[in-house]
PDB file of C-alpha atoms in Angstrom:
ATOM      1  CA  MET A1366     -42.117  -2.203 -63.218  1.00 48.00           C
ATOM      2  CA  THR A1367     -39.911  -3.350 -60.377  1.00 52.00           C
ATOM      3  CA  ALA A1368     -40.700  -2.285 -56.766  1.00 52.00           C
ATOM      4  CA  THR A1369     -37.988  -0.561 -54.925  1.00 53.00           C
ATOM      5  CA  ALA A1370     -37.050  -1.656 -51.472  1.00 51.00           C
ATOM      6  CA  PRO A1371     -37.891   0.868 -48.826  1.00 55.00           C
ATOM      7  CA  ALA A1372     -34.958   2.823 -47.526  1.00 51.00           C
ATOM      8  CA  ARG A1373     -33.411   1.460 -44.375  1.00 57.00           C
ATOM      9  CA  HIS A1374     -32.062   3.963 -41.850  1.00 54.00           C
ATOM     10  CA  LEU A1375     -28.924   2.708 -40.072  1.00 48.00           C
ATOM     11  CA  PRO A1376     -28.692   3.641 -36.402  1.00 51.00           C
ATOM     12  CA  PRO A1377     -26.204   6.394 -35.721  1.00 51.00           C
ATOM     13  CA  PRO A1378     -22.809   5.204 -34.529  1.00 49.00           C
ATOM     14  CA  ALA A1379     -22.384   4.868 -30.803  1.00 52.00           C
ATOM     15  CA  ALA A1380     -20.640   7.624 -29.144  1.00 56.00           C
ATOM     16  CA  PRO A1381     -17.104   6.694 -27.919  1.00 61.00           C
ATOM     17  CA  ALA A1382     -16.832   5.884 -24.209  1.00 65.00           C
ATOM     18  CA  LEU A1383     -15.806   8.734 -22.135  1.00 80.00           C
ATOM     19  CA  PHE A1384     -13.252   8.573 -19.257  1.00 86.00           C
ATOM     20  CA  ARG A1385     -16.075   9.005 -16.602  1.00 89.00           C
ATOM     21  CA  HIS A1386     -17.876   5.997 -18.064  1.00 87.00           C
ATOM     22  CA  LEU A1387     -14.611   4.016 -17.798  1.00 90.00           C
ATOM     23  CA  LEU A1388     -14.366   5.040 -14.143  1.00 93.00           C
ATOM     24  CA  ARG A1389     -17.925   4.057 -13.461  1.00 93.00           C
ATOM     25  CA  SER A1390     -17.363   0.744 -15.198  1.00 90.00           C
ATOM     26  CA  GLU A1391     -14.173  -0.090 -13.162  1.00 90.00           C
ATOM     27  CA  TRP A1392     -15.917   0.967 -10.023  1.00 92.00           C
ATOM     28  CA  ILE A1393     -18.656  -1.566 -10.669  1.00 90.00           C
ATOM     29  CA  LYS A1394     -16.077  -4.253 -11.559  1.00 88.00           C
ATOM     30  CA  LEU A1395     -14.160  -3.700  -8.362  1.00 89.00           C
ATOM     31  CA  TRP A1396     -17.020  -3.774  -5.952  1.00 88.00           C
ATOM     32  CA  SER A1397     -18.785  -6.600  -7.857  1.00 85.00           C
ATOM     33  CA  LEU A1398     -16.044  -8.946  -6.463  1.00 79.00           C
ATOM     34  CA  ARG A1399     -17.387 -10.359  -3.388  1.00 80.00           C
ATOM     35  CA  SER A1400     -13.882 -10.309  -1.785  1.00 81.00           C
ATOM     36  CA  THR A1401     -13.326  -6.594  -1.971  1.00 88.00           C
ATOM     37  CA  PRO A1402     -15.529  -5.436   0.878  1.00 89.00           C
ATOM     38  CA  GLY A1403     -14.500  -8.448   3.021  1.00 89.00           C
ATOM     39  CA  VAL A1404     -10.864  -8.071   2.439  1.00 89.00           C
ATOM     40  CA  LEU A1405     -10.934  -4.306   3.147  1.00 93.00           C
ATOM     41  CA  GLY A1406     -13.179  -4.476   6.237  1.00 94.00           C
ATOM     42  CA  VAL A1407     -11.596  -7.541   7.997  1.00 94.00           C
ATOM     43  CA  GLY A1408      -8.075  -6.502   6.862  1.00 94.00           C
ATOM     44  CA  GLY A1409      -8.563  -3.087   8.337  1.00 95.00           C
ATOM     45  CA  VAL A1410      -9.752  -4.386  11.634  1.00 96.00           C
ATOM     46  CA  VAL A1411      -6.968  -6.936  11.872  1.00 96.00           C
ATOM     47  CA  VAL A1412      -4.245  -4.310  11.062  1.00 96.00           C
ATOM     48  CA  THR A1413      -5.630  -1.788  13.604  1.00 96.00           C
ATOM     49  CA  GLY A1414      -6.177  -4.667  16.141  1.00 96.00           C
ATOM     50  CA  ILE A1415      -2.515  -5.760  16.032  1.00 95.00           C
ATOM     51  CA  CYS A1416      -1.258  -2.152  16.654  1.00 95.00           C
ATOM     52  CA  VAL A1417      -3.826  -1.565  19.486  1.00 95.00           C
ATOM     53  CA  ASN A1418      -2.798  -4.742  21.073  1.00 94.00           C
ATOM     54  CA  ALA A1419       0.855  -3.742  20.981  1.00 92.00           C
ATOM     55  CA  ALA A1420      -0.042  -0.376  22.554  1.00 92.00           C
ATOM     56  CA  ARG A1421      -2.008  -2.042  25.329  1.00 92.00           C
ATOM     57  CA  SER A1422       0.739  -4.508  26.034  1.00 90.00           C
ATOM     58  CA  ASN A1423       3.319  -1.673  26.258  1.00 86.00           C
ATOM     59  CA  ALA A1424       1.018   0.422  28.415  1.00 87.00           C
ATOM     60  CA  ASP A1425       0.471  -2.423  30.853  1.00 86.00           C
ATOM     61  CA  ARG A1426       4.270  -2.995  31.073  1.00 84.00           C
ATOM     62  CA  LEU A1427       4.890   0.641  31.759  1.00 80.00           C
ATOM     63  CA  ASP A1428       2.164   0.798  34.323  1.00 78.00           C
ATOM     64  CA  ARG A1429       3.815  -1.980  36.224  1.00 78.00           C
ATOM     65  CA  GLY A1430       7.031   0.082  36.661  1.00 66.00           C
ATOM     66  CA  PRO A1431      10.551  -1.152  37.156  1.00 56.00           C
ATOM     67  CA  ILE A1432      11.154  -4.836  37.550  1.00 45.00           C
ATOM     68  CA  PRO A1433      11.481  -5.777  41.239  1.00 46.00           C
ATOM     69  CA  GLY A1434      15.184  -6.210  42.175  1.00 43.00           C
ATOM     70  CA  ALA A1435      16.446  -4.325  39.108  1.00 41.00           C
ATOM     71  CA  GLY A1436      17.662  -1.434  41.240  1.00 45.00           C
ATOM     72  CA  ALA A1437      16.909   2.202  40.888  1.00 45.00           C
ATOM     73  CA  GLY A1438      20.393   3.405  39.873  1.00 45.00           C
ATOM     74  CA  THR A1439      22.424   6.172  41.413  1.00 45.00           C
ATOM     75  CA  ALA A1440      22.619   9.902  41.061  1.00 43.00           C
ATOM     76  CA  SER A1441      25.421   9.668  38.713  1.00 44.00           C
ATOM     77  CA  GLU A1442      24.146   6.586  36.911  1.00 44.00           C
ATOM     78  CA  PRO A1443      20.380   6.557  36.555  1.00 42.00           C
ATOM     79  CA  ALA A1444      18.440   3.139  36.214  1.00 40.00           C
ATOM     80  CA  PRO A1445      18.063   1.804  32.723  1.00 44.00           C
ATOM     81  CA  ALA A1446      14.735   1.963  30.972  1.00 45.00           C
ATOM     82  CA  LEU A1447      12.351  -0.874  31.510  1.00 44.00           C
ATOM     83  CA  PHE A1448      12.452  -1.776  27.841  1.00 48.00           C
ATOM     84  CA  ALA A1449      13.025  -0.152  24.568  1.00 54.00           C
ATOM     85  CA  PHE A1450       9.843   1.756  23.575  1.00 69.00           C
ATOM     86  CA  ASP A1451       8.925   3.698  20.555  1.00 83.00           C
ATOM     87  CA  VAL A1452       5.575   5.496  21.121  1.00 89.00           C
ATOM     88  CA  LEU A1453       5.043   6.460  17.392  1.00 90.00           C
ATOM     89  CA  GLY A1454       6.155   3.180  16.251  1.00 89.00           C
ATOM     90  CA  THR A1455       3.416   1.450  18.305  1.00 91.00           C
ATOM     91  CA  ALA A1456       0.878   2.805  15.915  1.00 92.00           C
ATOM     92  CA  PHE A1457       2.681   1.345  12.898  1.00 94.00           C
ATOM     93  CA  VAL A1458       3.997  -2.140  13.926  1.00 94.00           C
ATOM     94  CA  ASP A1459       5.753  -3.791  11.009  1.00 93.00           C
ATOM     95  CA  PRO A1460       3.830  -7.047  10.889  1.00 92.00           C
ATOM     96  CA  ALA A1461       0.442  -5.212  10.888  1.00 95.00           C
ATOM     97  CA  TRP A1462       1.528  -2.980   8.069  1.00 95.00           C
ATOM     98  CA  GLN A1463       3.200  -5.662   6.112  1.00 95.00           C
ATOM     99  CA  LEU A1464      -0.221  -7.397   6.268  1.00 95.00           C
ATOM    100  CA  LEU A1465      -1.814  -4.223   4.868  1.00 96.00           C
ATOM    101  CA  MET A1466       0.726  -4.258   2.026  1.00 96.00           C
ATOM    102  CA  VAL A1467      -0.261  -7.853   1.160  1.00 95.00           C
ATOM    103  CA  LEU A1468      -4.010  -6.930   1.078  1.00 95.00           C
ATOM    104  CA  ALA A1469      -3.485  -3.846  -1.004  1.00 96.00           C
ATOM    105  CA  ALA A1470      -1.138  -5.588  -3.508  1.00 95.00           C
ATOM    106  CA  CYS A1471      -3.507  -8.546  -3.924  1.00 93.00           C
ATOM    107  CA  LEU A1472      -6.324  -6.378  -4.553  1.00 94.00           C
ATOM    108  CA  GLY A1473      -4.484  -4.302  -7.261  1.00 93.00           C
ATOM    109  CA  ALA A1474      -3.346  -7.685  -8.756  1.00 92.00           C
ATOM    110  CA  ALA A1475      -6.823  -9.114  -8.809  1.00 90.00           C
ATOM    111  CA  ALA A1476      -8.257  -5.999 -10.420  1.00 88.00           C
ATOM    112  CA  LEU A1477      -6.246  -6.551 -13.662  1.00 87.00           C
ATOM    113  CA  SER A1478      -5.460 -10.302 -13.680  1.00 86.00           C
ATOM    114  CA  GLY A1479      -9.026 -11.202 -12.953  1.00 82.00           C
ATOM    115  CA  GLU A1480     -10.154  -9.747 -16.246  1.00 83.00           C
ATOM    116  CA  TYR A1481      -7.606 -11.957 -18.136  1.00 82.00           C
ATOM    117  CA  ALA A1482      -8.632 -15.045 -16.123  1.00 81.00           C
ATOM    118  CA  THR A1483     -12.349 -14.737 -16.897  1.00 81.00           C
ATOM    119  CA  GLY A1484     -11.957 -13.443 -20.498  1.00 82.00           C
ATOM    120  CA  LEU A1485     -13.568 -10.199 -19.810  1.00 84.00           C
ATOM    121  CA  ALA A1486     -10.421  -8.320 -21.108  1.00 83.00           C
ATOM    122  CA  ARG A1487     -11.520  -9.272 -24.667  1.00 86.00           C
ATOM    123  CA  THR A1488     -14.821  -7.751 -24.291  1.00 86.00           C
ATOM    124  CA  THR A1489     -13.446  -4.668 -22.536  1.00 85.00           C
ATOM    125  CA  PHE A1490     -10.736  -4.020 -25.110  1.00 85.00           C
ATOM    126  CA  ALA A1491     -13.252  -4.572 -27.953  1.00 85.00           C
ATOM    127  CA  ALA A1492     -15.587  -2.068 -26.616  1.00 85.00           C
ATOM    128  CA  VAL A1493     -12.731   0.410 -25.672  1.00 85.00           C
ATOM    129  CA  PRO A1494      -9.718  -0.081 -28.076  1.00 86.00           C
ATOM    130  CA  ASP A1495      -7.601   2.606 -26.248  1.00 88.00           C
ATOM    131  CA  ARG A1496      -6.067   0.156 -23.575  1.00 89.00           C
ATOM    132  CA  ARG A1497      -4.309   2.967 -21.929  1.00 91.00           C
ATOM    133  CA  SER A1498      -7.582   4.593 -20.876  1.00 92.00           C
ATOM    134  CA  VAL A1499      -8.887   1.329 -19.529  1.00 92.00           C
ATOM    135  CA  VAL A1500      -5.771   0.790 -17.490  1.00 93.00           C
ATOM    136  CA  ALA A1501      -5.689   4.474 -16.338  1.00 94.00           C
ATOM    137  CA  ALA A1502      -9.353   4.259 -15.189  1.00 94.00           C
ATOM    138  CA  LYS A1503      -8.679   1.062 -13.374  1.00 94.00           C
ATOM    139  CA  ALA A1504      -5.597   2.598 -11.645  1.00 95.00           C
ATOM    140  CA  VAL A1505      -7.679   5.663 -10.657  1.00 96.00           C
ATOM    141  CA  VAL A1506     -10.362   3.528  -9.048  1.00 96.00           C
ATOM    142  CA  VAL A1507      -7.868   1.216  -7.235  1.00 96.00           C
ATOM    143  CA  THR A1508      -5.804   4.129  -6.024  1.00 96.00           C
ATOM    144  CA  ALA A1509      -8.815   5.977  -4.672  1.00 96.00           C
ATOM    145  CA  VAL A1510     -10.262   3.073  -2.911  1.00 97.00           C
ATOM    146  CA  LEU A1511      -6.876   2.054  -1.279  1.00 97.00           C
ATOM    147  CA  LEU A1512      -6.048   5.644  -0.374  1.00 97.00           C
ATOM    148  CA  VAL A1513      -9.246   6.014   1.582  1.00 97.00           C
ATOM    149  CA  PHE A1514      -8.665   2.458   3.102  1.00 97.00           C
ATOM    150  CA  GLY A1515      -5.104   3.399   4.070  1.00 96.00           C
ATOM    151  CA  ALA A1516      -6.043   6.633   5.528  1.00 97.00           C
ATOM    152  CA  CYS A1517      -8.794   5.259   7.619  1.00 97.00           C
ATOM    153  CA  VAL A1518      -6.608   2.503   8.912  1.00 97.00           C
ATOM    154  CA  ALA A1519      -3.649   4.934   9.592  1.00 97.00           C
ATOM    155  CA  LEU A1520      -5.759   7.578  11.399  1.00 96.00           C
ATOM    156  CA  THR A1521      -7.702   4.955  13.443  1.00 96.00           C
ATOM    157  CA  SER A1522      -4.558   3.088  14.457  1.00 96.00           C
ATOM    158  CA  PHE A1523      -2.638   6.346  15.437  1.00 96.00           C
ATOM    159  CA  ALA A1524      -5.687   7.717  17.394  1.00 95.00           C
ATOM    160  CA  ALA A1525      -6.375   4.461  19.266  1.00 95.00           C
ATOM    161  CA  THR A1526      -2.792   3.616  20.160  1.00 94.00           C
ATOM    162  CA  GLN A1527      -1.912   7.136  21.268  1.00 93.00           C
ATOM    163  CA  ALA A1528      -4.974   7.292  23.348  1.00 93.00           C
ATOM    164  CA  LEU A1529      -3.872   4.006  25.122  1.00 92.00           C
ATOM    165  CA  LEU A1530      -0.576   5.611  25.733  1.00 90.00           C
ATOM    166  CA  ARG A1531      -1.738   9.026  26.860  1.00 89.00           C
ATOM    167  CA  ASP A1532      -0.179   8.617  30.228  1.00 86.00           C
ATOM    168  CA  HIS A1533       3.162   7.492  28.689  1.00 84.00           C
ATOM    169  CA  GLY A1534       4.004  10.077  26.127  1.00 83.00           C
ATOM    170  CA  GLY A1535       1.195   9.545  23.712  1.00 84.00           C
ATOM    171  CA  LEU A1536       1.343  11.779  20.697  1.00 89.00           C
ATOM    172  CA  SER A1537      -0.913  14.040  18.671  1.00 90.00           C
ATOM    173  CA  LEU A1538      -0.830  14.799  14.936  1.00 93.00           C
ATOM    174  CA  SER A1539       0.953  18.181  15.720  1.00 91.00           C
ATOM    175  CA  ASP A1540       3.888  16.400  17.170  1.00 92.00           C
ATOM    176  CA  PRO A1541       7.103  15.996  15.022  1.00 91.00           C
ATOM    177  CA  GLY A1542       6.877  13.051  12.742  1.00 91.00           C
ATOM    178  CA  ALA A1543       3.350  12.119  13.581  1.00 94.00           C
ATOM    179  CA  ALA A1544       1.615  13.643  10.544  1.00 95.00           C
ATOM    180  CA  ARG A1545       4.390  12.372   8.274  1.00 96.00           C
ATOM    181  CA  ALA A1546       3.914   8.811   9.543  1.00 96.00           C
ATOM    182  CA  VAL A1547       0.209   8.891   9.092  1.00 96.00           C
ATOM    183  CA  VAL A1548       0.578  10.275   5.526  1.00 96.00           C
ATOM    184  CA  ALA A1549       3.097   7.673   4.547  1.00 96.00           C
ATOM    185  CA  SER A1550       1.075   4.869   6.044  1.00 96.00           C
ATOM    186  CA  ALA A1551      -2.049   6.123   4.160  1.00 96.00           C
ATOM    187  CA  LEU A1552      -0.069   6.225   0.698  1.00 97.00           C
ATOM    188  CA  LEU A1553       1.400   2.838   1.239  1.00 96.00           C
ATOM    189  CA  ALA A1554      -1.774   1.020   0.336  1.00 96.00           C
ATOM    190  CA  PRO A1555      -2.280   2.613  -3.060  1.00 97.00           C
ATOM    191  CA  VAL A1556       1.422   2.325  -3.818  1.00 97.00           C
ATOM    192  CA  CYS A1557       1.243  -1.507  -3.178  1.00 96.00           C
ATOM    193  CA  GLY A1558      -2.079  -1.631  -5.152  1.00 96.00           C
ATOM    194  CA  LEU A1559      -0.413  -0.152  -8.229  1.00 96.00           C
ATOM    195  CA  ALA A1560       2.568  -2.493  -7.752  1.00 96.00           C
ATOM    196  CA  GLY A1561      -0.011  -5.403  -7.667  1.00 94.00           C
ATOM    197  CA  MET A1562      -1.618  -4.052 -10.936  1.00 94.00           C
ATOM    198  CA  ALA A1563       1.714  -4.249 -12.622  1.00 94.00           C
ATOM    199  CA  ALA A1564       2.296  -7.714 -11.466  1.00 94.00           C
ATOM    200  CA  GLY A1565      -1.219  -8.661 -12.637  1.00 92.00           C
ATOM    201  CA  ALA A1566      -0.426  -7.261 -16.000  1.00 92.00           C
ATOM    202  CA  VAL A1567       2.693  -9.293 -16.335  1.00 92.00           C
ATOM    203  CA  VAL A1568       1.610 -12.531 -14.876  1.00 90.00           C
ATOM    204  CA  ARG A1569      -2.128 -12.432 -15.748  1.00 86.00           C
ATOM    205  CA  HIS A1570      -2.949 -15.051 -13.149  1.00 86.00           C
ATOM    206  CA  ALA A1571      -4.321 -14.004  -9.791  1.00 83.00           C
ATOM    207  CA  ALA A1572      -2.445 -16.432  -7.686  1.00 87.00           C
ATOM    208  CA  GLY A1573       0.813 -16.014  -9.600  1.00 91.00           C
ATOM    209  CA  ALA A1574       0.665 -12.253  -9.533  1.00 91.00           C
ATOM    210  CA  ALA A1575      -0.065 -12.160  -5.854  1.00 90.00           C
ATOM    211  CA  VAL A1576       2.948 -14.351  -5.082  1.00 93.00           C
ATOM    212  CA  ALA A1577       5.135 -12.301  -7.375  1.00 94.00           C
ATOM    213  CA  VAL A1578       4.221  -9.041  -5.854  1.00 93.00           C
ATOM    214  CA  ILE A1579       4.392 -10.284  -2.211  1.00 93.00           C
ATOM    215  CA  GLY A1580       7.877 -11.608  -3.051  1.00 93.00           C
ATOM    216  CA  VAL A1581       8.955  -8.201  -4.302  1.00 94.00           C
ATOM    217  CA  LEU A1582       7.475  -6.199  -1.666  1.00 94.00           C
ATOM    218  CA  LEU A1583       8.143  -8.261   1.465  1.00 93.00           C
ATOM    219  CA  LEU A1584      10.799 -10.942   0.799  1.00 92.00           C
ATOM    220  CA  LEU A1585      13.198  -8.989  -1.468  1.00 92.00           C
ATOM    221  CA  PRO A1586      13.930  -6.425   1.321  1.00 90.00           C
ATOM    222  CA  ALA A1587      15.262  -9.201   3.570  1.00 89.00           C
ATOM    223  CA  LEU A1588      18.151  -9.588   1.144  1.00 90.00           C
ATOM    224  CA  PHE A1589      19.307  -6.003   1.537  1.00 90.00           C
ATOM    225  CA  GLN A1590      19.645  -5.732   5.281  1.00 86.00           C
ATOM    226  CA  GLY A1591      22.816  -5.218   7.254  1.00 81.00           C
ATOM    227  CA  ASP A1592      25.592  -2.598   7.137  1.00 82.00           C
ATOM    228  CA  THR A1593      28.373  -4.713   6.014  1.00 84.00           C
ATOM    229  CA  TYR A1594      28.280  -3.434   2.468  1.00 87.00           C
ATOM    230  CA  ARG A1595      26.932   0.023   1.854  1.00 90.00           C
ATOM    231  CA  TRP A1596      25.654  -0.748  -1.696  1.00 90.00           C
ATOM    232  CA  VAL A1597      23.501  -3.500  -0.277  1.00 89.00           C
ATOM    233  CA  ARG A1598      21.921  -1.254   2.230  1.00 89.00           C
ATOM    234  CA  GLU A1599      21.404   1.515  -0.146  1.00 91.00           C
ATOM    235  CA  THR A1600      19.822  -0.870  -2.568  1.00 91.00           C
ATOM    236  CA  GLY A1601      17.351  -1.792   0.106  1.00 91.00           C
ATOM    237  CA  HIS A1602      16.468   1.804   0.546  1.00 91.00           C
ATOM    238  CA  LEU A1603      14.947   1.789  -2.902  1.00 94.00           C
ATOM    239  CA  LEU A1604      12.175  -0.580  -1.844  1.00 94.00           C
ATOM    240  CA  PRO A1605       8.815   0.731  -0.680  1.00 95.00           C
ATOM    241  CA  LEU A1606       8.973  -1.151   2.737  1.00 94.00           C
ATOM    242  CA  ASP A1607      12.266   0.303   3.686  1.00 94.00           C
ATOM    243  CA  ALA A1608      10.987   3.854   2.537  1.00 95.00           C
ATOM    244  CA  TRP A1609       7.832   3.497   4.802  1.00 95.00           C
ATOM    245  CA  GLU A1610       9.839   2.452   7.681  1.00 94.00           C
ATOM    246  CA  THR A1611      12.099   5.500   7.291  1.00 93.00           C
ATOM    247  CA  LEU A1612       8.951   7.745   7.219  1.00 94.00           C
ATOM    248  CA  VAL A1613       7.282   6.335  10.160  1.00 94.00           C
ATOM    249  CA  ARG A1614      10.440   6.488  12.295  1.00 91.00           C
ATOM    250  CA  ASP A1615      10.232   8.839  15.380  1.00 88.00           C
ATOM    251  CA  PRO A1616      12.523  11.789  14.478  1.00 87.00           C
ATOM    252  CA  ALA A1617      13.102  12.179  18.365  1.00 83.00           C
ATOM    253  CA  LEU A1618      14.767   8.727  18.473  1.00 83.00           C
ATOM    254  CA  PRO A1619      18.534   8.379  17.591  1.00 82.00           C
ATOM    255  CA  VAL A1620      19.344   6.596  14.316  1.00 80.00           C
ATOM    256  CA  VAL A1621      21.344   3.545  14.935  1.00 80.00           C
ATOM    257  CA  GLU A1622      21.724   2.514  11.291  1.00 82.00           C
ATOM    258  CA  LYS A1623      25.070   2.991   9.757  1.00 86.00           C
ATOM    259  CA  TYR A1624      23.704   4.041   6.317  1.00 87.00           C
ATOM    260  CA  PRO A1625      20.277   5.471   6.987  1.00 86.00           C
ATOM    261  CA  ALA A1626      18.101   6.808   4.283  1.00 87.00           C
ATOM    262  CA  GLY A1627      16.951  10.401   4.102  1.00 90.00           C
ATOM    263  CA  VAL A1628      13.221  11.579   4.417  1.00 92.00           C
ATOM    264  CA  ALA A1629      13.267  13.175   0.960  1.00 95.00           C
ATOM    265  CA  GLU A1630      14.710   9.930  -0.503  1.00 95.00           C
ATOM    266  CA  ALA A1631      12.050   7.887   1.109  1.00 95.00           C
ATOM    267  CA  TRP A1632       9.163  10.135  -0.243  1.00 96.00           C
ATOM    268  CA  ALA A1633      10.789   9.761  -3.706  1.00 96.00           C
ATOM    269  CA  VAL A1634      10.977   6.005  -3.467  1.00 96.00           C
ATOM    270  CA  LEU A1635       7.430   5.697  -2.362  1.00 96.00           C
ATOM    271  CA  GLY A1636       6.021   7.965  -5.086  1.00 95.00           C
ATOM    272  CA  GLY A1637       8.436   6.277  -7.737  1.00 96.00           C
ATOM    273  CA  TRP A1638       7.086   2.822  -7.017  1.00 96.00           C
ATOM    274  CA  GLY A1639       3.511   4.121  -7.601  1.00 95.00           C
ATOM    275  CA  VAL A1640       4.400   5.830 -10.858  1.00 96.00           C
ATOM    276  CA  ALA A1641       6.553   2.741 -12.062  1.00 96.00           C
ATOM    277  CA  GLY A1642       3.664   0.245 -11.276  1.00 95.00           C
ATOM    278  CA  LEU A1643       1.238   2.311 -13.320  1.00 95.00           C
ATOM    279  CA  ALA A1644       3.782   2.658 -16.125  1.00 95.00           C
ATOM    280  CA  VAL A1645       4.521  -1.068 -16.165  1.00 95.00           C
ATOM    281  CA  ALA A1646       0.753  -1.917 -16.247  1.00 94.00           C
ATOM    282  CA  VAL A1647       0.026   0.417 -19.116  1.00 93.00           C
ATOM    283  CA  ALA A1648       2.985  -0.663 -21.296  1.00 94.00           C
ATOM    284  CA  VAL A1649       2.441  -4.416 -20.757  1.00 92.00           C
ATOM    285  CA  VAL A1650      -1.363  -4.242 -21.338  1.00 90.00           C
ATOM    286  CA  ARG A1651      -0.858  -2.012 -24.365  1.00 87.00           C
ATOM    287  CA  HIS A1652       1.610  -4.280 -26.337  1.00 83.00           C
ATOM    288  CA  ARG A1653       0.644  -7.730 -25.286  1.00 77.00           C
ATOM    289  CA  ASP A1654      -2.146  -9.605 -26.962  1.00 72.00           C
ATOM    290  CA  VAL A1655      -5.277 -10.573 -24.928  1.00 65.00           C
TER     291      VAL A1655
END
């Protein structure tokens, strides 16, 4: 008589990962990077500081009044302004917000390229074969973090600079163009972050992805300046930096550009870059081997 082996009960199959589990996982991954809080914290202070310094400098120059010996003009020909001054633009100085674009794009690139560099992508996709869900969760987390970051920097910069310029035409959010400029500046960070994710998916190397996305976001627009050829300038309007500059422009100031972009076109370009960045990241990750 042979003894029968006792029946072995197999453990129940693990439940598939839900999207909220992916969101939590991507949140932990992002904040486990030691550079994340430092880059966002220091970067936000630097961006705001550049704009505040510009506002303080302009306020000091305006407080000093006309240049001695410049003349006060005549009744028929008033004295020229001390210097060209854009009150709204002081809160959104180009070099400062270009730095914000770099920080956001690099963070987005590192969020995806870092997994390939460390080999974590193999483990992630083995646990969750649906790569689209993984990239979507990563995009949601990156977008949410950078949106809060961009909104905080935009509101702080606007409030601080306009407080310094309160005696020289400082604006409030209810003034024409002010709210639009703040919203556009807040959205600029997540848009650049999604563009960085696309670069990270294509290049799969942190440094290479950062260089690629910075070249597209900041260096490429320099090739499409000037009003000599209309198609060149209109091509430049399709880039996020140009769209942001259109949206933060004070509507009370005259437009000196020969081929200006419209506000609706600028909003479409800004949103289109975010959607395109996500689409490229999903398509590349889905069809390329780890």
